Amino acid sequence: MTWLDHYLKRLSLTSWPTLDQAGLALLQRRHVESIAFGNVDILLGNIPKLNHDALVEKLLVQGRPGYCYEINTLFASLLNHLGLMAKLHMARVLLNKEPVHERPRSHLIITIEQEGQTWLLDAGFGGGGICEHIPLQAGVVFDQDIDRYRLLPEQTSSGWYLQREINGEWNHLYWFDLSTAYLADCHVGNHYAATASESIFLRDLMVTRIDGLQRLVLHNKRFSIRSKTESNLKIISTVDELHNILDHYFGFAVQLEQAELLFKMGDYKT
């Protein structure tokens, strides 16, 4: 099988959709449903590799979760192969309401130009990210079944804030501009995220996936299933429960001793 065959199989597609807006929406939605965001392998001591063959093997063949540097790098390769001329950019994550200038460019996103419009695509943001691509249009609200989003331009430069509505209030997810991120930038960001002692990816267990009209979120020992209208939370109390959740809800397996290691990491974070 070629890497494109593996991609089709992982996304549960028999052929590539037409590259109109409906087709692009389907493509990203299948992506966030089929390839989970997560840092399991980092916590198990494996630094992500960004070369094409390694990404295909991990994300498509093995079906393991990855994070933005892996998922969006591979997604951009697919979009380019399909003729969309995808561009990579680095975003500043703002989940804790920090000022933009205090946050590093640590998240990788994608844009494309189509129909005279710039579009944001992002299949690798674990903190409540978009399920479908959205145009760079200021103040327009995009309802994506589970969550609502909007983009706001920054007043003093050419950057944009991506916001998500939470309990009736708009909260920043990240800030970005259209400066190109090159492969060297991705390697630096990937190395920092996977090895720096202050990186959240070395502290907290995080796995998320979209499942139809639900968002599945595993954060340490807390597992939640959230839709637009309700949210159910389970506190994981045993290694077997964690092992089964990873397998049943996120579609990949770890060895029991690995599940035990991941379980212990959340001892004081419930």
mmCIF file of N, CA and C in Angstrom, residues 7 31-32 35-38 50 55 59 64-77 108 110 122-125 208:
data_model
loop_
_atom_site.group_PDB
_atom_site.id
_atom_site.type_symbol
_atom_site.label_atom_id
_atom_site.label_comp_id
_atom_site.label_asym_id
_atom_site.label_seq_id
_atom_site.Cartn_x
_atom_site.Cartn_y
_atom_site.Cartn_z
ATOM 1 N N TYR A 7 -3.673 6.461 4.086
ATOM 2 C CA TYR A 7 -4.439 7.642 4.519
ATOM 3 C C TYR A 7 -5.940 7.412 4.306
ATOM 4 N N HIS A 31 -10.398 13.644 9.661
ATOM 5 C CA HIS A 31 -9.068 13.665 10.267
ATOM 6 C C HIS A 31 -9.165 13.694 11.787
ATOM 7 N N VAL A 32 -9.956 14.619 12.336
ATOM 8 C CA VAL A 32 -10.032 14.745 13.791
ATOM 9 C C VAL A 32 -10.830 13.612 14.420
ATOM 10 N N ILE A 35 -7.765 10.350 13.709
ATOM 11 C CA ILE A 35 -6.407 10.446 14.248
ATOM 12 C C ILE A 35 -6.470 11.282 15.525
ATOM 13 N N ALA A 36 -6.312 10.637 16.650
ATOM 14 C CA ALA A 36 -6.434 11.314 17.940
ATOM 15 C C ALA A 36 -5.244 12.227 18.192
ATOM 16 N N PHE A 37 -5.517 13.319 18.902
ATOM 17 C CA PHE A 37 -4.456 14.164 19.451
ATOM 18 C C PHE A 37 -4.010 13.532 20.766
ATOM 19 N N GLY A 38 -2.701 13.479 21.005
ATOM 20 C CA GLY A 38 -2.257 12.934 22.279
ATOM 21 C C GLY A 38 -0.752 12.900 22.418
ATOM 22 N N LEU A 50 9.517 13.745 12.685
ATOM 23 C CA LEU A 50 8.695 14.475 11.733
ATOM 24 C C LEU A 50 8.956 14.097 10.285
ATOM 25 N N LEU A 55 5.899 9.526 10.184
ATOM 26 C CA LEU A 55 4.541 10.000 10.427
ATOM 27 C C LEU A 55 3.505 9.049 9.837
ATOM 28 N N LEU A 59 0.982 7.475 12.568
ATOM 29 C CA LEU A 59 -0.382 8.000 12.571
ATOM 30 C C LEU A 59 -1.343 7.193 11.708
ATOM 31 N N ARG A 64 -1.711 5.524 16.052
ATOM 32 C CA ARG A 64 -1.432 6.090 17.369
ATOM 33 C C ARG A 64 -1.694 7.604 17.349
ATOM 34 N N PRO A 65 -1.938 8.194 18.508
ATOM 35 C CA PRO A 65 -2.175 9.639 18.558
ATOM 36 C C PRO A 65 -0.884 10.422 18.362
ATOM 37 N N GLY A 66 -1.023 11.642 17.911
ATOM 38 C CA GLY A 66 0.121 12.535 17.778
ATOM 39 C C GLY A 66 -0.294 13.934 18.190
ATOM 40 N N TYR A 67 0.647 14.887 18.070
ATOM 41 C CA TYR A 67 0.273 16.269 18.360
ATOM 42 C C TYR A 67 0.537 17.118 17.140
ATOM 43 N N CYS A 68 0.407 18.447 17.272
ATOM 44 C CA CYS A 68 0.307 19.305 16.095
ATOM 45 C C CYS A 68 1.458 19.143 15.119
ATOM 46 N N TYR A 69 2.687 19.016 15.641
ATOM 47 C CA TYR A 69 3.830 18.922 14.733
ATOM 48 C C TYR A 69 3.749 17.672 13.869
ATOM 49 N N GLU A 70 3.185 16.634 14.398
ATOM 50 C CA GLU A 70 3.032 15.404 13.631
ATOM 51 C C GLU A 70 1.790 15.454 12.750
ATOM 52 N N ILE A 71 0.640 15.724 13.366
ATOM 53 C CA ILE A 71 -0.629 15.636 12.639
ATOM 54 C C ILE A 71 -0.705 16.661 11.519
ATOM 55 N N ASN A 72 -0.407 17.926 11.817
ATOM 56 C CA ASN A 72 -0.563 18.953 10.785
ATOM 57 C C ASN A 72 0.549 18.916 9.745
ATOM 58 N N THR A 73 1.726 18.415 10.108
ATOM 59 C CA THR A 73 2.766 18.223 9.093
ATOM 60 C C THR A 73 2.310 17.201 8.065
ATOM 61 N N LEU A 74 1.746 16.092 8.541
ATOM 62 C CA LEU A 74 1.269 15.057 7.610
ATOM 63 C C LEU A 74 0.040 15.537 6.846
ATOM 64 N N PHE A 75 -0.863 16.227 7.539
ATOM 65 C CA PHE A 75 -2.061 16.749 6.877
ATOM 66 C C PHE A 75 -1.681 17.728 5.767
ATOM 67 N N ALA A 76 -0.701 18.592 6.027
ATOM 68 C CA ALA A 76 -0.252 19.536 5.001
ATOM 69 C C ALA A 76 0.333 18.800 3.804
ATOM 70 N N SER A 77 1.051 17.708 4.050
ATOM 71 C CA SER A 77 1.599 16.902 2.945
ATOM 72 C C SER A 77 0.476 16.368 2.069
ATOM 73 N N LEU A 108 1.454 24.389 15.653
ATOM 74 C CA LEU A 108 1.560 24.390 14.198
ATOM 75 C C LEU A 108 0.173 24.328 13.567
ATOM 76 N N ILE A 110 -2.239 25.289 9.681
ATOM 77 C CA ILE A 110 -2.180 25.255 8.214
ATOM 78 C C ILE A 110 -3.116 26.316 7.651
ATOM 79 N N ASP A 122 -6.788 23.027 10.915
ATOM 80 C CA ASP A 122 -6.027 22.615 12.085
ATOM 81 C C ASP A 122 -6.622 21.316 12.613
ATOM 82 N N ALA A 123 -5.934 20.213 12.374
ATOM 83 C CA ALA A 123 -6.402 18.903 12.843
ATOM 84 C C ALA A 123 -5.607 18.436 14.054
ATOM 85 N N GLY A 124 -4.773 19.325 14.627
ATOM 86 C CA GLY A 124 -3.865 18.887 15.671
ATOM 87 C C GLY A 124 -3.848 19.752 16.915
ATOM 88 N N PHE A 125 -5.005 20.337 17.272
ATOM 89 C CA PHE A 125 -5.070 21.134 18.496
ATOM 90 C C PHE A 125 -5.958 20.411 19.501
ATOM 91 N N THR A 208 -7.277 13.372 22.988
ATOM 92 C CA THR A 208 -8.600 13.872 22.599
ATOM 93 C C THR A 208 -8.928 13.387 21.191
#
